[in-house]
Amino acid sequence: MPRGVTAKTVRSFLSGGTDKVPKFLQNVTKIDIQKYTISMLSNTMQWRTDFGGVAEEVMQYSLANSTSNLNVDFRFRNNHFSRYQLDMIESSPIFTQLQPNDVIQNAKYTLARYRTYSGDDYLTNMSRILDTVGSLGNINVTQGNIKLEITVSAGTVVFFWMYTENGIDYQAKGLQMTFQNNVLTTMTDGYFLFTVSNTKLAVVSQEQAVSIAEDYVKTLTWNIEGKSVSNFTVVDPPLSVQMVPH
């Protein structure tokens, strides 16, 4: 038994007869879980009626030792990985191997390992798109129905793959990885969950959509510091308009 990991912890970590969480940490993030004392902080299950009865499990773990203290959150939908979030409370994670200094290379390796972990075919095309990126910067690359957006801001780099068709980006049907100072801190995958059933969205024009939104804002009531605020006004024309199909 590795130091810092008790038999009780292992049983808890493998709750429900599955090892999907430790496999993700070991094989995708490459965090060395044998170097930590692991505690389950919470585990909840619900059925998302807004997603048609999808089973959603959310888990939070604490990983701690004398030099590093981390919290990791996981979400699984229909037993498929959906979200990973790392909170570095104290120090960076301890990894089982050296991490690449180049964040693009780090993203390539992480995506390849996730492809092995999940086995989803769409990750192969996402890897091919990322392979075309030679240097770091704010870029957009589209191949077929997959679009990759890379956003760089200070020490944060976001890689966002999404389904696109007829000039419309379906962001909910996407995969996103966020690196902070070259450490994977967030990863979400909704590509497997959603199906694009209607790409003919010109029934409502942009002008009509803006008008609907403006009328709706006028009906809102919002609580700010315990006080109810209403009778909002809107800027016309709006400062920005973005189409986000969901």
XYZ file of N, CA and C in Angstrom:
738
model
N 0.854 -1.191 0.000
C 0.000 0.000 0.000
C 0.891 1.242 0.000
N 0.716 2.160 -0.963
C 1.557 3.368 -1.020
C 1.414 4.205 0.236
N 2.498 4.868 0.611
C 2.493 5.726 1.788
C 1.462 6.836 1.637
N 0.663 7.064 2.662
C -0.327 8.129 2.661
C -1.677 7.703 2.122
N -1.778 6.491 1.562
C -3.052 6.005 1.036
C -3.467 4.798 1.852
N -4.535 4.925 2.623
C -4.997 3.838 3.465
C -5.970 2.956 2.704
N -6.202 1.750 3.231
C -7.147 0.835 2.594
C -8.540 1.444 2.542
N -8.923 2.146 3.623
C -10.233 2.797 3.654
C -10.330 3.868 2.581
N -9.232 4.634 2.397
C -9.235 5.677 1.379
C -9.392 5.079 0.000
N -8.676 3.968 -0.251
C -8.758 3.326 -1.559
C -10.177 2.849 -1.822
N -10.812 2.236 -0.810
C -12.187 1.764 -1.008
C -13.117 2.929 -1.314
N -12.918 4.052 -0.611
C -13.733 5.235 -0.868
C -13.463 5.790 -2.256
N -12.183 5.809 -2.622
C -11.786 6.366 -3.913
C -12.340 5.534 -5.055
N -12.521 4.257 -4.824
C -13.054 3.366 -5.849
C -14.516 3.044 -5.569
N -15.242 3.999 -4.976
C -16.626 3.773 -4.600
C -17.470 3.467 -5.822
N -18.465 2.637 -5.605
C -19.352 2.294 -6.698
C -18.758 1.269 -7.644
N -17.630 0.666 -7.279
C -17.032 -0.348 -8.131
C -16.383 0.219 -9.364
N -16.043 1.479 -9.375
C -15.437 2.089 -10.553
C -14.165 2.817 -10.164
N -13.218 2.856 -11.118
C -11.960 3.557 -10.859
C -11.789 4.710 -11.835
N -12.901 5.298 -12.278
C -12.845 6.344 -13.302
C -12.124 7.596 -12.813
N -12.237 7.933 -11.524
C -11.568 9.125 -11.000
C -10.057 8.919 -10.894
N -9.591 7.869 -10.196
C -8.134 7.688 -10.141
C -7.511 7.454 -11.500
N -8.218 6.797 -12.401
C -7.676 6.598 -13.751
C -7.494 7.932 -14.463
N -8.444 8.842 -14.276
C -8.310 10.152 -14.905
C -7.107 10.884 -14.332
N -6.970 10.882 -13.018
C -5.850 11.583 -12.394
C -4.516 10.965 -12.803
N -4.440 9.646 -12.782
C -3.187 8.979 -13.101
C -2.847 9.051 -14.589
N -3.839 8.809 -15.441
C -3.566 8.620 -16.864
C -3.757 9.871 -17.709
N -4.587 10.806 -17.267
C -4.827 12.017 -18.062
C -4.027 13.194 -17.505
N -4.220 13.510 -16.224
C -3.503 14.656 -15.651
C -2.083 14.308 -15.241
N -1.812 13.024 -15.008
C -0.507 12.539 -14.556
C -0.165 13.027 -13.146
N -1.185 13.354 -12.340
C -0.941 13.652 -10.931
C -0.599 12.350 -10.210
N 0.441 12.391 -9.404
C 0.915 11.203 -8.701
C 0.097 11.013 -7.426
N -1.000 10.260 -7.528
C -1.903 10.105 -6.384
C -1.262 9.315 -5.256
N -0.198 8.573 -5.527
C 0.469 7.816 -4.463
C 1.237 8.727 -3.509
N 1.421 9.979 -3.916
C 2.133 10.931 -3.056
C 1.188 11.690 -2.125
N -0.118 11.385 -2.188
C -1.101 12.168 -1.448
C -1.943 11.288 -0.531
N -2.432 11.909 0.541
C -3.530 11.354 1.317
C -4.820 11.865 0.695
N -5.690 10.950 0.332
C -6.868 11.301 -0.459
C -8.121 11.143 0.393
N -8.954 12.174 0.386
C -10.199 12.147 1.155
C -11.344 12.586 0.259
N -12.445 11.852 0.310
C -13.641 12.279 -0.417
C -14.373 13.330 0.407
N -14.621 14.495 -0.174
C -15.305 15.572 0.526
C -16.809 15.532 0.290
N -17.218 15.128 -0.920
C -18.654 15.056 -1.217
C -18.871 14.185 -2.443
N -20.086 13.641 -2.535
C -20.471 12.828 -3.688
C -21.983 12.911 -3.810
N -22.476 13.526 -4.876
C -23.916 13.695 -5.076
C -24.318 13.147 -6.437
N -25.547 12.702 -6.509
C -26.101 12.172 -7.755
C -27.467 12.791 -7.986
N -27.725 13.204 -9.232
C -29.053 13.698 -9.582
C -29.338 13.338 -11.028
N -30.617 13.386 -11.387
C -31.026 13.138 -12.758
C -31.478 14.457 -13.365
N -30.769 14.873 -14.400
C -31.003 16.170 -15.013
C -32.162 16.081 -15.999
N -33.334 16.537 -15.554
C -34.504 16.504 -16.426
C -34.341 17.445 -17.620
N -33.535 18.522 -17.433
C -33.330 19.452 -18.542
C -32.460 18.833 -19.632
N -31.783 17.729 -19.332
C -31.009 16.994 -20.328
C -31.687 15.680 -20.705
N -32.975 15.562 -20.391
C -33.693 14.348 -20.762
C -33.465 13.189 -19.817
N -33.206 13.477 -18.547
C -33.031 12.413 -17.563
C -31.620 11.891 -17.456
N -30.626 12.686 -17.846
C -29.226 12.277 -17.755
C -28.818 12.144 -16.291
N -28.150 11.033 -15.962
C -27.633 10.839 -14.607
C -26.349 11.647 -14.443
N -26.314 12.522 -13.432
C -25.163 13.392 -13.206
C -24.604 13.140 -11.810
N -23.336 12.759 -11.762
C -22.645 12.529 -10.495
C -21.542 13.567 -10.336
N -21.521 14.227 -9.168
C -20.522 15.253 -8.874
C -19.762 14.833 -7.624
N -18.432 14.819 -7.733
C -17.582 14.379 -6.626
C -16.488 15.394 -6.363
N -16.109 15.527 -5.108
C -14.998 16.396 -4.733
C -14.059 15.627 -3.813
N -12.753 15.750 -4.115
C -11.733 15.070 -3.333
C -10.687 16.081 -2.862
N -10.091 15.758 -1.724
C -8.945 16.498 -1.211
C -7.711 15.626 -1.372
N -6.638 16.202 -1.922
C -5.350 15.532 -2.048
C -4.340 16.360 -1.268
N -3.756 15.765 -0.226
C -2.890 16.550 0.652
C -1.660 15.754 1.065
N -0.552 16.486 1.214
C 0.649 15.962 1.857
C 1.371 17.136 2.503
N 2.608 16.949 2.904
C 3.305 17.987 3.658
C 3.676 19.195 2.809
N 3.697 19.054 1.493
C 4.126 20.155 0.623
C 3.076 20.607 -0.371
N 2.031 19.824 -0.564
C 1.045 20.147 -1.600
C -0.354 19.865 -1.082
N -1.282 20.781 -1.375
C -2.662 20.645 -0.921
C -3.580 21.028 -2.077
N -4.362 20.057 -2.549
C -5.196 20.261 -3.729
C -6.628 19.834 -3.440
N -7.568 20.479 -4.120
C -8.939 19.994 -4.214
C -9.247 19.737 -5.683
N -9.884 18.595 -5.962
C -10.265 18.290 -7.339
C -11.760 17.974 -7.376
N -12.443 18.589 -8.326
C -13.868 18.348 -8.544
C -14.047 17.580 -9.838
N -14.957 16.609 -9.812
C -15.282 15.830 -11.002
C -16.789 15.830 -11.234
N -17.161 15.805 -12.495
C -18.554 15.611 -12.860
C -18.614 14.557 -13.968
N -19.515 13.608 -13.794
C -19.748 12.583 -14.810
C -21.222 12.615 -15.192
N -21.479 12.527 -16.472
C -22.859 12.475 -16.962
C -23.054 11.184 -17.737
N -24.066 10.412 -17.324
C -24.268 9.066 -17.869
C -22.981 8.251 -17.787
N -22.268 8.409 -16.688
C -21.023 7.701 -16.390
C -19.889 8.063 -17.340
N -20.031 9.145 -18.084
C -18.992 9.642 -18.995
C -18.382 10.898 -18.386
N -17.068 10.999 -18.466
C -16.418 12.196 -17.941
C -17.038 13.455 -18.524
N -17.268 14.461 -17.662
C -17.879 15.711 -18.098
C -17.085 16.939 -17.659
N -16.482 16.893 -16.446
C -15.746 18.076 -15.976
C -14.701 17.680 -14.941
N -13.558 18.347 -15.051
C -12.488 18.242 -14.053
C -12.064 19.653 -13.698
N -11.936 19.930 -12.395
C -11.499 21.250 -11.959
C -10.517 21.090 -10.804
N -9.358 21.732 -10.946
C -8.297 21.643 -9.950
C -8.165 22.963 -9.219
N -8.168 22.889 -7.903
C -7.941 24.062 -7.052
C -6.627 23.843 -6.312
N -5.599 24.597 -6.689
C -4.288 24.461 -6.064
C -4.247 25.337 -4.811
N -4.676 24.774 -3.693
C -4.744 25.516 -2.442
C -3.346 25.868 -1.954
N -2.456 24.908 -2.071
C -1.076 25.113 -1.642
C -0.157 24.340 -2.569
N 0.651 25.052 -3.346
C 1.646 24.472 -4.235
C 0.982 23.825 -5.453
N 1.798 23.536 -6.459
C 1.353 22.862 -7.666
C 1.287 21.360 -7.424
N 0.609 20.617 -8.299
C 0.533 19.159 -8.120
C 1.900 18.502 -8.282
N 2.009 17.325 -7.695
C 3.164 16.464 -7.913
C 2.802 15.489 -9.030
N 3.597 15.455 -10.073
C 3.291 14.628 -11.240
C 4.163 13.377 -11.256
N 3.688 12.392 -11.992
C 4.450 11.148 -12.136
C 5.557 11.283 -13.169
N 5.525 12.337 -13.981
C 6.552 12.564 -14.984
C 6.687 14.060 -15.229
N 7.814 14.455 -15.796
C 8.038 15.854 -16.102
C 7.023 16.341 -17.133
N 6.502 17.552 -16.912
C 5.542 18.142 -17.834
C 6.271 18.967 -18.892
N 5.780 18.972 -20.133
C 6.420 19.779 -21.182
C 6.396 21.258 -20.812
N 7.460 21.969 -21.140
C 7.496 23.410 -20.892
C 6.598 24.174 -21.843
N 6.353 23.604 -23.010
C 5.520 24.238 -24.030
C 4.066 23.849 -23.806
N 3.178 24.841 -23.622
C 1.783 24.551 -23.291
C 1.046 23.879 -24.449
N 1.427 24.187 -25.704
C 0.795 23.503 -26.831
C 1.125 22.017 -26.802
N 2.383 21.703 -26.547
C 2.777 20.301 -26.445
C 2.090 19.637 -25.272
N 1.964 20.354 -24.164
C 1.261 19.833 -22.997
C -0.191 19.520 -23.340
N -0.841 20.416 -24.088
C -2.226 20.195 -24.496
C -2.338 18.990 -25.426
N -1.384 18.824 -26.328
C -1.399 17.680 -27.256
C -1.305 16.365 -26.487
N -0.363 16.303 -25.531
C -0.198 15.080 -24.749
C -1.441 14.807 -23.903
N -1.990 15.870 -23.299
C -3.181 15.696 -22.459
C -4.358 15.192 -23.275
N -4.554 15.766 -24.463
C -5.664 15.346 -25.314
C -5.474 13.907 -25.774
N -4.244 13.529 -26.101
C -3.973 12.150 -26.519
C -4.265 11.175 -25.379
N -3.868 11.548 -24.165
C -4.138 10.669 -23.022
C -5.633 10.585 -22.732
N -6.344 11.696 -22.898
C -7.799 11.673 -22.688
C -8.472 10.803 -23.745
N -7.953 10.833 -24.966
C -8.503 9.983 -26.026
C -8.361 8.507 -25.660
N -7.220 8.147 -25.088
C -7.025 6.769 -24.630
C -7.958 6.442 -23.474
N -8.145 7.405 -22.579
C -8.997 7.215 -21.403
C -10.463 7.009 -21.798
N -10.965 7.835 -22.724
C -12.400 7.815 -23.036
C -12.740 6.943 -24.243
N -11.820 6.882 -25.208
C -12.072 6.081 -26.408
C -13.019 6.709 -27.408
N -13.322 8.011 -27.270
C -14.264 8.667 -28.174
C -13.586 9.041 -29.494
N -14.265 8.732 -30.607
C -13.694 8.958 -31.937
C -13.471 10.438 -32.237
N -14.345 11.314 -31.724
C -14.232 12.729 -32.081
C -12.935 13.352 -31.587
N -12.308 12.737 -30.594
C -11.057 13.275 -30.066
C -9.904 13.122 -31.062
N -10.027 12.159 -31.965
C -9.000 11.989 -32.996
C -8.967 13.204 -33.909
N -10.130 13.669 -34.349
C -10.186 14.855 -35.209
C -9.728 16.103 -34.458
N -10.052 16.186 -33.175
C -9.596 17.329 -32.381
C -8.072 17.344 -32.287
N -7.469 16.174 -32.130
C -6.008 16.087 -32.082
C -5.390 16.517 -33.406
N -6.013 16.142 -34.510
C -5.487 16.522 -35.820
C -5.494 18.031 -36.008
N -6.544 18.677 -35.527
C -6.597 20.134 -35.638
C -5.506 20.774 -34.792
N -5.326 20.276 -33.570
C -4.305 20.839 -32.684
C -2.906 20.632 -33.269
N -2.711 19.543 -34.002
C -1.406 19.280 -34.608
C -1.031 20.326 -35.656
N -2.023 21.052 -36.176
C -1.734 22.086 -37.181
C -1.265 23.393 -36.557
N -1.376 23.506 -35.233
C -0.999 24.744 -34.542
C 0.495 24.700 -34.231
N 1.230 25.669 -34.765
C 2.668 25.674 -34.588
C 3.179 26.609 -33.520
N 2.430 27.673 -33.229
C 2.892 28.654 -32.247
C 1.713 29.138 -31.419
N 2.009 29.618 -30.222
C 0.975 30.035 -29.284
C 0.465 31.424 -29.635
N -0.860 31.582 -29.588
C -1.477 32.872 -29.857
C -2.980 32.725 -29.914
N -3.687 33.850 -30.044
C -5.142 33.821 -30.177
C -5.493 33.457 -31.615
N -5.947 32.222 -31.817
C -6.192 31.751 -33.175
C -7.505 30.982 -33.241
N -8.033 30.830 -34.466
C -9.189 29.997 -34.767
C -8.828 29.089 -35.933
N -9.072 27.801 -35.787
C -8.815 26.836 -36.847
C -10.051 25.963 -36.991
N -10.524 25.783 -38.229
C -11.706 24.959 -38.479
C -11.366 23.875 -39.489
N -11.732 22.648 -39.157
C -11.620 21.523 -40.076
C -12.923 20.752 -40.025
N -13.634 20.719 -41.156
C -14.931 20.045 -41.173
C -15.897 20.730 -40.233
N -16.461 19.956 -39.305
C -17.442 20.495 -38.359
C -16.858 20.740 -36.978
N -15.540 20.806 -36.871
C -14.907 21.086 -35.582
C -14.067 22.348 -35.690
N -14.281 23.251 -34.757
C -13.551 24.512 -34.700
C -12.744 24.556 -33.414
N -11.496 24.984 -33.532
C -10.625 25.147 -32.363
C -10.328 26.621 -32.162
N -10.629 27.100 -30.957
C -10.273 28.457 -30.551
C -9.224 28.369 -29.451
N -8.147 29.114 -29.615
C -7.120 29.211 -28.578
C -7.075 30.659 -28.106
N -7.225 30.841 -26.800
C -7.214 32.178 -26.204
C -6.099 32.249 -25.175
N -5.263 33.277 -25.312
C -4.120 33.457 -24.420
C -4.303 34.753 -23.640
N -4.188 34.677 -22.311
C -4.308 35.870 -21.472
C -3.413 35.698 -20.262
N -2.357 36.512 -20.191
C -1.381 36.420 -19.092
C -0.890 34.980 -18.988
N -1.064 34.343 -17.826
C -0.589 32.975 -17.657
C -1.621 31.916 -17.948
N -2.759 32.306 -18.538
C -3.851 31.374 -18.811
C -3.988 31.135 -20.308
N -4.081 29.859 -20.684
C -4.292 29.483 -22.083
C -5.495 28.544 -22.136
N -6.471 28.871 -22.994
C -7.684 28.079 -23.124
C -7.732 27.473 -24.524
N -7.915 26.157 -24.583
C -8.124 25.430 -25.833
C -9.590 25.000 -25.866
N -10.313 25.416 -26.892
C -11.757 25.174 -26.948
C -12.127 24.626 -28.327
N -12.477 23.327 -28.359
C -12.983 22.706 -29.573
C -14.506 22.699 -29.505
N -15.164 23.010 -30.611
C -16.624 23.014 -30.617
C -17.160 22.596 -31.973
N -18.378 22.097 -31.970
C -19.048 21.740 -33.213
C -19.507 23.012 -33.914
N -19.273 23.084 -35.219
C -19.688 24.256 -35.985
C -20.324 23.809 -37.286
N -21.339 24.538 -37.713
C -22.025 24.221 -38.967
C -22.730 25.471 -39.480
N -22.552 25.738 -40.779
C -23.173 26.890 -41.426
C -22.847 28.195 -40.704
N -21.623 28.303 -40.210
C -21.199 29.528 -39.548
C -21.683 29.687 -38.129
N -22.340 28.668 -37.579
C -22.866 28.725 -36.212
C -22.036 27.798 -35.328
N -21.517 28.326 -34.221
C -20.709 27.552 -33.283
C -21.594 27.055 -32.146
N -21.663 25.723 -31.991
C -22.457 25.114 -30.921
C -21.522 24.843 -29.742
N -21.371 25.838 -28.880
C -20.359 25.776 -27.837
C -20.643 24.713 -26.776
N -21.921 24.412 -26.535
C -22.239 23.377 -25.550
C -21.719 22.023 -25.996
N -21.718 21.788 -27.300
C -21.175 20.548 -27.862
C -19.695 20.793 -28.113
N -18.906 20.763 -27.044
C -17.500 21.113 -27.174
C -16.652 20.502 -26.079
N -15.357 20.658 -26.256
C -14.361 20.219 -25.287
C -13.449 21.389 -24.983
N -13.204 21.652 -23.705
C -12.387 22.793 -23.320
C -11.336 22.379 -22.297
N -10.119 22.874 -22.505
C -9.032 22.672 -21.553
C -8.439 24.027 -21.209
N -8.260 24.289 -19.916
C -7.660 25.535 -19.453
C -6.375 25.208 -18.697
N -5.290 25.865 -19.109
C -3.998 25.707 -18.445
C -3.628 27.035 -17.782
N -3.285 26.960 -16.516
C -2.785 28.131 -15.792
C -1.324 27.874 -15.421
N -0.469 28.722 -15.963
C 0.972 28.531 -15.772
C 1.375 27.103 -16.145
N 0.785 26.642 -17.252
C 1.099 25.343 -17.860
C 0.612 24.153 -17.032
N -0.324 24.377 -16.116
C -0.935 23.296 -15.348
C -2.407 23.199 -15.742
N -2.862 22.002 -16.099
C -4.263 21.806 -16.448
C -5.128 22.014 -15.211
N -5.940 23.068 -15.213
C -6.784 23.379 -14.059
C -8.256 23.086 -14.313
N -8.674 23.112 -15.586
C -10.071 22.832 -15.907
C -10.147 22.061 -17.212
N -11.029 21.081 -17.236
C -11.311 20.357 -18.476
C -12.785 19.979 -18.470
N -13.487 20.316 -19.529
C -14.899 19.977 -19.644
C -15.152 19.340 -21.006
N -16.061 18.376 -21.026
C -16.408 17.692 -22.268
C -17.925 17.545 -22.330
N -18.538 18.270 -23.268
C -19.965 18.124 -23.527
C -20.229 17.635 -24.933
N -19.151 17.315 -25.649
C -19.305 16.930 -27.059
C -20.105 15.641 -27.188
N -19.861 14.700 -26.289
C -20.527 13.402 -26.363
C -22.008 13.488 -26.047
N -22.406 14.524 -25.287
C -23.734 14.572 -24.691
C -24.788 15.145 -25.629
N -24.386 16.102 -26.473
C -25.353 16.841 -27.265
C -25.353 16.414 -28.723
N -26.541 16.449 -29.323
C -26.710 16.194 -30.747
C -27.330 17.421 -31.383
N -26.756 17.887 -32.492
C -27.308 19.031 -33.204
C -28.447 18.527 -34.071
N -29.681 18.872 -33.697
C -30.848 18.351 -34.399
C -31.407 19.325 -35.413
N -31.047 20.625 -35.288
C -31.600 21.623 -36.201
C -30.587 22.729 -36.396
N -30.069 22.841 -37.603
C -29.117 23.903 -37.910
C -29.764 25.037 -38.684
N -31.070 24.974 -38.877
C -31.783 26.034 -39.591
C -32.380 26.987 -38.560
N -31.548 27.885 -38.076
C -31.946 28.750 -36.971
C -32.298 30.159 -37.428
N -32.610 30.306 -38.717
C -32.915 31.633 -39.246
C -34.392 31.998 -39.072
N -35.143 31.162 -38.321
C -36.558 31.458 -38.103
C -36.709 32.778 -37.353
N -35.811 33.042 -36.416
C -35.798 34.296 -35.673
C -34.586 35.099 -36.134
N -34.825 36.312 -36.596
C -33.733 37.155 -37.064
C -32.967 37.723 -35.875
N -31.794 38.279 -36.140
C -31.004 38.888 -35.066
C -31.776 40.037 -34.441
N -32.442 40.838 -35.260
C -33.195 41.985 -34.747
C -34.324 41.525 -33.827
N -35.011 40.430 -34.241
C -36.090 39.908 -33.403
C -35.548 39.367 -32.083
N -34.414 38.675 -32.149
C -33.823 38.105 -30.939
C -33.418 39.203 -29.963
N -32.836 40.287 -30.491
C -32.448 41.409 -29.641
C -33.674 42.039 -28.998
N -34.733 42.198 -29.769
C -35.961 42.789 -29.242
C -36.564 41.925 -28.139
N -36.553 40.607 -28.330
C -37.069 39.688 -27.306
C -36.250 39.811 -26.024
N -34.919 39.871 -26.179
C -34.042 39.974 -25.009
C -34.263 41.293 -24.276
N -34.389 42.384 -25.022
C -34.599 43.691 -24.403
C -35.913 43.733 -23.634
N -36.969 43.164 -24.214
C -38.262 43.133 -23.529
C -38.181 42.293 -22.254
N -37.417 41.194 -22.320
C -37.303 40.320 -21.159
C -36.547 41.007 -20.028
N -35.497 41.752 -20.356
C -34.712 42.447 -19.333
C -35.597 43.394 -18.530
N -36.546 44.020 -19.182
C -37.419 44.991 -18.517
C -38.319 44.334 -17.472
N -38.501 43.002 -17.558
C -39.376 42.298 -16.612
C -38.610 41.711 -15.437
N -37.276 41.802 -15.460
C -36.460 41.129 -14.459
C -36.505 41.825 -13.101
N -36.354 41.029 -12.063
C -36.145 41.520 -10.706
C -34.911 40.829 -10.159
N -34.002 41.602 -9.585
C -32.717 41.062 -9.140
C -32.451 41.487 -7.697
N -31.919 40.562 -6.908
C -31.571 40.874 -5.522
C -30.111 41.286 -5.436
N -29.858 42.518 -5.021
C -28.504 43.043 -4.872
C -28.324 43.473 -3.423
N -27.441 42.764 -2.702
C -27.179 43.033 -1.290
C -28.469 43.063 -0.480
N -29.334 42.088 -0.770
C -30.570 41.939 -0.017
C -31.702 42.847 -0.451
N -31.454 43.696 -1.456
C -32.497 44.599 -1.924
C -32.974 44.184 -3.310
N -34.279 44.252 -3.512
C -34.866 43.886 -4.781
C -34.787 45.073 -5.748
N -34.172 44.817 -6.901
C -33.998 45.863 -7.912
C -34.728 45.439 -9.184
N -35.493 46.369 -9.764
C -36.236 46.074 -10.998
C -36.254 47.328 -11.869
N -37.123 47.327 -12.864
C -37.249 48.448 -13.795
C -35.919 48.764 -14.492
N -35.278 47.707 -14.976
C -34.015 47.877 -15.683
C -34.256 48.566 -17.022
N -33.278 49.337 -17.442
C -33.294 49.910 -18.780
C -32.232 49.213 -19.619
N -32.370 49.322 -20.924
C -31.436 48.647 -21.822
C -30.786 49.670 -22.740
N -29.573 49.343 -23.182
C -28.851 50.178 -24.133
C -29.309 49.808 -25.538
N -29.699 50.789 -26.307
C -30.167 50.543 -27.667
C -29.438 51.457 -28.643
N -28.632 50.937 -29.569
C -28.419 49.491 -29.802
C -27.534 48.882 -28.736
N -27.598 47.550 -28.562
C -26.798 46.886 -27.526
C -25.308 47.005 -27.824
N -24.511 46.915 -26.767
C -23.059 47.005 -26.926
C -22.518 45.843 -27.735
N -23.102 44.671 -27.555
C -22.656 43.502 -28.317
C -23.799 42.508 -28.414
N -23.771 41.711 -29.470
C -24.756 40.651 -29.674
C -24.010 39.389 -30.045
N -24.272 38.322 -29.318
C -23.600 37.050 -29.597
C -24.639 35.946 -29.633
N -24.540 35.110 -30.662
C -25.437 33.962 -30.783
C -24.788 32.755 -30.115
N -25.457 32.192 -29.113
C -24.940 31.042 -28.400
C -26.032 29.969 -28.382
N -26.120 29.134 -29.392
C -27.154 28.069 -29.405
C -26.849 27.044 -28.339
N -27.874 26.590 -27.645
C -27.656 25.646 -26.522
C -28.785 24.632 -26.538
